[in-house]
């Protein structure tokens, strides 16, 4: 049975697939709900929601004119992105979310290697453990425009996903074993090498779109990427079928039938996947008065492929509050910990407590 917060109720936390609600979001309510289990309480934090609103982002974009470019369609390693969309979705007019997450800096999970957005169209990588290479590595491509976010692939060789206004670009450290597998025919930018005297990287995968951004999340083991589209409730799963430096990949649909029936023609706006791989949080467009402005939370299974089941919904504080940004804490040992910035001007943190994760607090 889905856990749904009634109008006037505010979500406090999840405990084993059931969401705890209250009439207000306060330290007292949080302590009663999960304080004894976790030994701590996560207070809400006020902020100015204007800086996270879509209108603010659009105004900032208008100040910097976008360079004209003709992208067209290009291939992932073995599968054309356009064909992928036609196979998975009935609509020919899929749009990718117009407001992606904006992670500007990313540390490699297991080494002292830093990547950060250093210009509108480029990413700089600095490997502090490479004693022979003191200079940085610059990731740039003719088609890699308006970089929005970056994230290293977990549990892998050095591979970083670069989210741009019109697609996802995946760069990998240049190994002799993977350069030969790259296809050049359908994607001129595939095979582009980094600049600089630092670590060499090669552009190996591209999933491009002509109109809008896409949300994408790695799974904790680096075997999958989940992709969300702005006018579809079907997710795409890029499944890497072998370990680095091999680049074999499959693209599979992840259906969200319950959400589709609730929001109709709406699509996904924001997506976050926790570091344990067990919880996926989605915000979405549209929905009726009952479901508008909520966050859908899914239980995730990753074997043999990604599958999800809807647990319930999170409602934020304030009248008609809508989620602006959401993200999981990747190092919280006691289970998934979701933080959400709401349009009401509060950033709230929600423990999604699974008994298997809880450790003694004393």
Short mmCIF file of C-alpha atoms in Angstrom, two decimals:
data_model
loop_
_atom_site.label_atom_id
_atom_site.label_comp_id
_atom_site.label_asym_id
_atom_site.label_seq_id
_atom_site.Cartn_x
_atom_site.Cartn_y
_atom_site.Cartn_z
CA UNK A 1 0.00 0.00 0.00
CA UNK A 2 1.35 3.42 -0.98
CA UNK A 3 2.25 5.82 1.80
CA UNK A 4 0.54 9.11 0.95
CA UNK A 5 0.55 12.32 3.05
CA UNK A 6 -2.91 13.82 3.34
CA UNK A 7 -3.40 17.55 2.62
CA UNK A 8 -2.21 19.49 5.65
CA UNK A 9 0.24 16.75 6.65
CA UNK A 10 4.01 17.17 6.31
CA UNK A 11 6.41 14.28 5.87
CA UNK A 12 9.03 13.72 8.60
CA UNK A 13 10.80 10.48 7.63
CA UNK A 14 10.41 6.94 6.31
CA UNK A 15 10.66 3.87 8.50
CA UNK A 16 10.71 0.59 6.58
CA UNK A 17 8.50 1.68 3.65
CA UNK A 18 6.08 3.70 5.80
CA UNK A 19 6.27 7.50 5.87
CA UNK A 20 5.76 9.30 9.18
CA UNK A 21 3.83 12.59 8.92
CA UNK A 22 2.92 15.46 11.24
CA UNK A 23 1.09 18.78 11.11
CA UNK A 24 4.37 20.71 11.13
CA UNK A 25 8.06 20.11 10.46
CA UNK A 26 9.83 20.71 13.78
CA UNK A 27 12.66 19.32 15.88
CA UNK A 28 10.12 17.98 18.36
CA UNK A 29 8.28 16.02 15.68
CA UNK A 30 11.56 14.76 14.21
CA UNK A 31 12.86 13.65 17.62
CA UNK A 32 9.66 11.74 18.31
CA UNK A 33 9.74 10.07 14.89
CA UNK A 34 13.38 9.00 14.55
CA UNK A 35 15.54 10.68 17.21
CA UNK A 36 15.89 7.56 19.32
CA UNK A 37 16.72 5.42 16.28
CA UNK A 38 19.42 7.66 14.82
CA UNK A 39 20.54 9.56 17.91
CA UNK A 40 20.25 12.88 16.10
CA UNK A 41 17.72 15.26 14.56
CA UNK A 42 17.99 17.11 11.25
CA UNK A 43 16.54 20.59 11.62
CA UNK A 44 15.10 22.47 8.66
CA UNK A 45 17.19 25.35 7.28
CA UNK A 46 15.62 28.56 5.93
CA UNK A 47 16.88 30.06 2.66
CA UNK A 48 15.87 32.45 -0.12
CA UNK A 49 14.06 30.25 -2.68
CA UNK A 50 14.44 32.91 -5.38
CA UNK A 51 17.98 31.77 -6.15
CA UNK A 52 16.80 28.23 -6.94
CA UNK A 53 13.70 29.11 -8.94
CA UNK A 54 13.52 28.35 -12.69
CA UNK A 55 12.91 32.05 -13.41
CA UNK A 56 16.24 32.96 -11.80
CA UNK A 57 18.08 30.33 -13.85
CA UNK A 58 16.45 31.52 -17.07
CA UNK A 59 17.44 35.11 -16.33
CA UNK A 60 21.05 34.05 -15.78
CA UNK A 61 21.07 32.10 -19.05
CA UNK A 62 19.79 35.11 -20.97
CA UNK A 63 22.82 37.12 -19.82
CA UNK A 64 25.21 34.70 -21.57
CA UNK A 65 24.31 34.04 -25.23
CA UNK A 66 24.64 30.44 -26.30
CA UNK A 67 27.01 29.61 -29.14
CA UNK A 68 25.17 28.27 -32.17
CA UNK A 69 25.83 24.61 -32.93
CA UNK A 70 24.26 21.86 -35.00
CA UNK A 71 24.29 18.73 -32.85
CA UNK A 72 22.04 16.22 -34.56
CA UNK A 73 21.94 12.62 -33.28
CA UNK A 74 25.00 10.63 -32.27
CA UNK A 75 25.71 7.14 -30.99
CA UNK A 76 26.39 5.76 -27.59
CA UNK A 77 29.06 3.08 -27.85
CA UNK A 78 26.89 0.57 -29.72
CA UNK A 79 23.36 2.04 -29.79
CA UNK A 80 22.07 5.17 -31.45
CA UNK A 81 20.42 7.50 -28.95
CA UNK A 82 17.63 8.40 -31.35
CA UNK A 83 16.82 4.75 -31.99
CA UNK A 84 16.87 4.16 -28.23
CA UNK A 85 14.19 6.77 -27.68
CA UNK A 86 11.99 5.36 -30.45
CA UNK A 87 12.26 1.88 -28.96
CA UNK A 88 11.41 2.97 -25.43
CA UNK A 89 8.83 5.68 -25.92
CA UNK A 90 5.80 6.18 -28.12
CA UNK A 91 6.26 9.95 -28.41
CA UNK A 92 8.59 11.47 -31.01
CA UNK A 93 8.75 14.71 -29.05
CA UNK A 94 10.63 13.69 -25.93
CA UNK A 95 12.04 16.65 -24.06
CA UNK A 96 14.87 16.45 -21.59
CA UNK A 97 14.44 18.35 -18.29
CA UNK A 98 15.09 22.06 -18.63
CA UNK A 99 16.52 22.39 -15.12
CA UNK A 100 19.29 19.85 -14.43
CA UNK A 101 21.16 19.40 -11.18
CA UNK A 102 24.17 21.70 -11.05
CA UNK A 103 27.02 19.88 -9.31
CA UNK A 104 30.06 21.97 -10.24
CA UNK A 105 32.84 20.05 -8.42
CA UNK A 106 33.36 16.30 -8.08
CA UNK A 107 36.09 14.31 -6.34
CA UNK A 108 36.95 10.86 -7.66
CA UNK A 109 35.56 8.42 -5.05
CA UNK A 110 38.79 6.51 -4.35
CA UNK A 111 41.69 8.78 -5.33
CA UNK A 112 42.75 12.40 -4.93
CA UNK A 113 41.55 13.39 -8.38
CA UNK A 114 39.42 16.52 -8.72
CA UNK A 115 37.16 17.55 -11.61
CA UNK A 116 35.43 20.90 -11.81
CA UNK A 117 33.63 23.07 -14.35
CA UNK A 118 36.23 25.63 -15.41
CA UNK A 119 34.36 27.34 -18.23
CA UNK A 120 31.04 27.33 -20.09
CA UNK A 121 32.11 24.42 -22.30
CA UNK A 122 34.91 22.67 -20.45
CA UNK A 123 35.89 20.63 -17.40
CA UNK A 124 39.31 20.66 -15.72
CA UNK A 125 40.74 17.51 -14.11
CA UNK A 126 43.65 17.54 -11.66
CA UNK A 127 45.15 14.25 -10.47
CA UNK A 128 47.03 15.00 -7.25
CA UNK A 129 48.37 11.43 -7.05
CA UNK A 130 50.05 11.47 -10.46
CA UNK A 131 53.65 12.34 -9.55
CA UNK A 132 54.78 12.49 -13.17
CA UNK A 133 52.05 14.87 -14.36
CA UNK A 134 51.86 18.24 -12.67
CA UNK A 135 49.62 19.99 -15.18
CA UNK A 136 45.86 19.75 -15.46
CA UNK A 137 43.76 17.94 -18.05
CA UNK A 138 41.12 19.96 -19.94
CA UNK A 139 38.01 18.11 -21.20
CA UNK A 140 36.54 19.94 -24.17
CA UNK A 141 34.79 19.03 -27.41
CA UNK A 142 33.24 20.92 -30.32
CA UNK A 143 29.77 19.73 -29.27
CA UNK A 144 30.19 19.81 -25.48
CA UNK A 145 28.43 23.10 -24.78
CA UNK A 146 27.03 24.79 -21.67
CA UNK A 147 28.30 22.35 -19.05
CA UNK A 148 25.90 22.07 -16.09
CA UNK A 149 27.09 19.23 -13.86
CA UNK A 150 29.77 16.56 -13.48
CA UNK A 151 30.12 13.30 -11.59
CA UNK A 152 32.75 10.57 -11.47
CA UNK A 153 31.65 7.01 -12.13
CA UNK A 154 31.73 5.07 -8.83
CA UNK A 155 33.92 1.97 -8.42
CA UNK A 156 35.63 2.19 -11.78
CA UNK A 157 38.68 3.38 -13.57
CA UNK A 158 38.75 7.11 -14.11
CA UNK A 159 35.50 7.85 -15.97
CA UNK A 160 33.52 11.07 -15.54
CA UNK A 161 30.05 12.00 -16.81
CA UNK A 162 29.65 15.61 -17.97
CA UNK A 163 26.05 16.87 -18.14
CA UNK A 164 25.54 19.61 -20.73
CA UNK A 165 22.57 21.58 -21.94
CA UNK A 166 22.09 19.13 -24.79
CA UNK A 167 23.35 15.81 -23.54
CA UNK A 168 25.67 13.67 -21.45
CA UNK A 169 29.33 13.27 -22.39
CA UNK A 170 31.33 10.44 -20.80
CA UNK A 171 35.11 10.78 -20.64
CA UNK A 172 37.49 7.98 -19.67
CA UNK A 173 41.21 7.77 -18.96
CA UNK A 174 42.88 6.82 -22.23
CA UNK A 175 43.68 3.11 -22.17
CA UNK A 176 45.03 1.25 -25.22
CA UNK A 177 42.21 -1.27 -24.77
CA UNK A 178 39.35 1.18 -25.20
CA UNK A 179 40.48 3.53 -27.95
CA UNK A 180 40.00 0.85 -30.59
CA UNK A 181 36.35 0.26 -29.65
CA UNK A 182 35.24 3.85 -30.22
CA UNK A 183 32.96 4.47 -33.22
CA UNK A 184 33.63 7.62 -35.24
CA UNK A 185 31.09 7.42 -38.04
CA UNK A 186 27.91 8.71 -36.38
CA UNK A 187 29.44 11.01 -33.79
CA UNK A 188 32.27 13.28 -34.88
CA UNK A 189 33.07 14.19 -31.28
CA UNK A 190 33.56 10.56 -30.22
CA UNK A 191 37.29 9.92 -29.89
CA UNK A 192 38.10 13.52 -29.00
CA UNK A 193 41.10 13.70 -26.66
CA UNK A 194 41.65 16.04 -23.75
CA UNK A 195 44.04 18.97 -23.87
CA UNK A 196 46.91 19.71 -21.51
CA UNK A 197 50.02 17.95 -20.29
CA UNK A 198 48.16 16.17 -17.50
CA UNK A 199 46.37 12.83 -17.50
CA UNK A 200 45.05 11.91 -20.95
CA UNK A 201 41.33 11.23 -21.32
CA UNK A 202 39.20 10.32 -24.31
CA UNK A 203 35.54 11.07 -25.04
CA UNK A 204 34.00 7.61 -25.30
CA UNK A 205 30.21 7.92 -24.97
CA UNK A 206 27.68 10.55 -25.99
CA UNK A 207 23.92 10.70 -25.49
CA UNK A 208 22.78 13.94 -27.08
CA UNK A 209 19.47 15.75 -27.45
CA UNK A 210 18.56 18.77 -29.54
CA UNK A 211 16.43 20.71 -27.07
CA UNK A 212 16.73 20.36 -23.32
CA UNK A 213 18.79 18.91 -20.49
CA UNK A 214 18.50 15.49 -18.99
CA UNK A 215 18.77 14.27 -15.43
CA UNK A 216 21.21 11.40 -14.96
CA UNK A 217 22.44 9.44 -11.94
CA UNK A 218 25.12 6.73 -11.55
CA UNK A 219 24.34 3.70 -9.40
CA UNK A 220 26.76 3.21 -6.47
CA UNK A 221 28.78 0.52 -8.25
CA UNK A 222 29.06 2.41 -11.53
CA UNK A 223 27.23 -0.28 -13.53
CA UNK A 224 24.18 1.78 -14.51
CA UNK A 225 23.17 5.32 -15.41
CA UNK A 226 19.52 6.30 -14.97
CA UNK A 227 18.25 9.03 -17.31
CA UNK A 228 15.02 11.03 -16.90
CA UNK A 229 13.11 12.90 -19.62
CA UNK A 230 10.97 15.96 -18.99
CA UNK A 231 7.78 14.78 -20.72
CA UNK A 232 7.91 11.06 -20.02
CA UNK A 233 7.54 8.96 -16.89
CA UNK A 234 9.66 6.18 -18.37
CA UNK A 235 13.30 6.30 -17.30
CA UNK A 236 16.19 5.06 -19.41
CA UNK A 237 18.84 2.76 -17.91
CA UNK A 238 22.29 2.62 -19.50
CA UNK A 239 23.69 -0.72 -18.37
CA UNK A 240 27.45 -1.18 -18.69
CA UNK A 241 27.74 -4.92 -19.30
CA UNK A 242 31.45 -5.28 -18.59
CA UNK A 243 34.07 -3.67 -16.39
CA UNK A 244 36.35 -0.79 -17.41
CA UNK A 245 38.15 -0.28 -19.68
CA UNK A 246 35.52 -2.08 -21.78
CA UNK A 247 32.72 0.24 -22.95
CA UNK A 248 29.96 -2.21 -23.89
CA UNK A 249 26.54 -0.86 -22.89
CA UNK A 250 22.83 -1.66 -23.20
CA UNK A 251 19.94 0.79 -22.99
CA UNK A 252 16.77 -0.43 -21.27
CA UNK A 253 13.46 1.16 -20.19
CA UNK A 254 12.48 1.54 -16.53
CA UNK A 255 8.70 1.94 -16.35
CA UNK A 256 6.93 4.02 -13.68
CA UNK A 257 3.29 3.02 -14.31
CA UNK A 258 1.82 4.32 -11.03
CA UNK A 259 3.36 7.75 -11.51
CA UNK A 260 2.24 7.87 -15.12
CA UNK A 261 -1.37 7.27 -14.12
CA UNK A 262 -1.20 10.07 -11.53
CA UNK A 263 0.42 12.89 -13.50
CA UNK A 264 -0.74 12.11 -17.04
CA UNK A 265 1.37 13.87 -19.66
CA UNK A 266 3.80 15.34 -17.13
CA UNK A 267 7.39 14.23 -16.81
CA UNK A 268 10.34 14.09 -14.43
CA UNK A 269 11.87 17.35 -13.20
CA UNK A 270 14.47 16.27 -10.62
CA UNK A 271 16.00 12.92 -9.75
CA UNK A 272 18.29 11.68 -6.95
CA UNK A 273 19.62 8.16 -6.31
CA UNK A 274 21.12 7.35 -2.92
CA UNK A 275 24.60 5.86 -2.55
CA UNK A 276 23.30 2.50 -1.32
CA UNK A 277 21.28 2.17 -4.51
CA UNK A 278 18.11 1.35 -2.56
CA UNK A 279 16.14 4.60 -2.82
CA UNK A 280 15.30 6.78 -5.81
CA UNK A 281 13.57 10.16 -5.36
CA UNK A 282 11.77 11.96 -8.20
CA UNK A 283 10.01 15.28 -8.51
CA UNK A 284 7.63 15.72 -11.41
CA UNK A 285 5.51 18.16 -13.36
CA UNK A 286 1.75 18.48 -13.17
CA UNK A 287 -0.45 16.16 -11.16
CA UNK A 288 -3.86 16.96 -9.70
CA UNK A 289 -4.45 18.86 -6.46
CA UNK A 290 -3.80 15.70 -4.47
CA UNK A 291 -0.41 14.80 -5.94
CA UNK A 292 1.01 18.12 -7.23
CA UNK A 293 4.25 19.25 -5.59
CA UNK A 294 5.10 15.91 -3.97
CA UNK A 295 8.25 13.80 -4.25
CA UNK A 296 7.85 10.17 -5.31
CA UNK A 297 10.14 7.72 -3.49
CA UNK A 298 10.99 4.33 -4.99
CA UNK A 299 12.57 1.16 -3.70
CA UNK A 300 15.25 0.07 -6.20
CA UNK A 301 16.55 -3.34 -7.20
CA UNK A 302 19.61 -3.60 -9.45
CA UNK A 303 19.92 -7.30 -10.18
CA UNK A 304 19.94 -8.44 -12.86
CA UNK A 305 18.73 -5.08 -14.23
CA UNK A 306 17.31 -1.91 -12.66
CA UNK A 307 13.70 -2.22 -11.45
CA UNK A 308 11.77 0.07 -9.12
CA UNK A 309 8.65 -0.06 -6.95
CA UNK A 310 6.82 3.01 -5.65
CA UNK A 311 6.80 3.29 -1.85
CA UNK A 312 5.04 6.60 -1.39
CA UNK A 313 5.29 10.38 -1.44
CA UNK A 314 6.91 13.20 0.52
CA UNK A 315 5.04 16.45 1.12
CA UNK A 316 7.01 19.58 2.04
CA UNK A 317 6.25 22.38 4.52
CA UNK A 318 4.15 25.36 3.50
CA UNK A 319 1.04 25.80 1.41
CA UNK A 320 1.45 24.44 -2.13
CA UNK A 321 5.18 23.90 -1.57
CA UNK A 322 7.09 22.48 -4.54
CA UNK A 323 10.53 20.83 -4.55
CA UNK A 324 13.24 22.98 -6.17
CA UNK A 325 16.31 20.79 -5.58
CA UNK A 326 16.93 17.39 -4.00
CA UNK A 327 20.01 15.32 -3.18
CA UNK A 328 21.09 12.37 -1.03
CA UNK A 329 23.91 12.39 1.52
CA UNK A 330 26.36 9.85 0.07
CA UNK A 331 28.25 9.03 3.28
CA UNK A 332 25.50 8.65 5.90
CA UNK A 333 26.04 5.18 7.36
CA UNK A 334 22.56 4.74 8.84
CA UNK A 335 20.65 4.66 5.57
CA UNK A 336 19.49 6.98 2.79
CA UNK A 337 19.29 10.64 3.85
CA UNK A 338 17.40 12.93 1.47
CA UNK A 339 17.59 16.74 1.57
CA UNK A 340 15.04 18.85 -0.31
CA UNK A 341 14.91 22.60 -0.93
CA UNK A 342 11.25 23.64 -1.06
CA UNK A 343 9.68 26.68 -2.69
CA UNK A 344 8.39 27.67 0.76
CA UNK A 345 11.96 28.64 1.70
CA UNK A 346 12.94 25.66 3.86
CA UNK A 347 15.53 22.98 3.21
CA UNK A 348 14.37 19.81 4.96
CA UNK A 349 16.24 16.55 5.50
CA UNK A 350 14.40 13.22 5.55
CA UNK A 351 15.95 10.02 6.95
CA UNK A 352 14.69 7.05 4.92
CA UNK A 353 15.31 4.47 7.61
CA UNK A 354 15.88 0.85 6.67
CA UNK A 355 16.44 -1.44 9.65
CA UNK A 356 19.30 -3.20 7.87
CA UNK A 357 21.26 0.09 7.83
CA UNK A 358 20.69 1.29 11.38
CA UNK A 359 23.71 0.99 13.67
CA UNK A 360 23.66 1.41 17.45
CA UNK A 361 23.92 5.02 18.60
CA UNK A 362 25.60 4.17 21.89
#
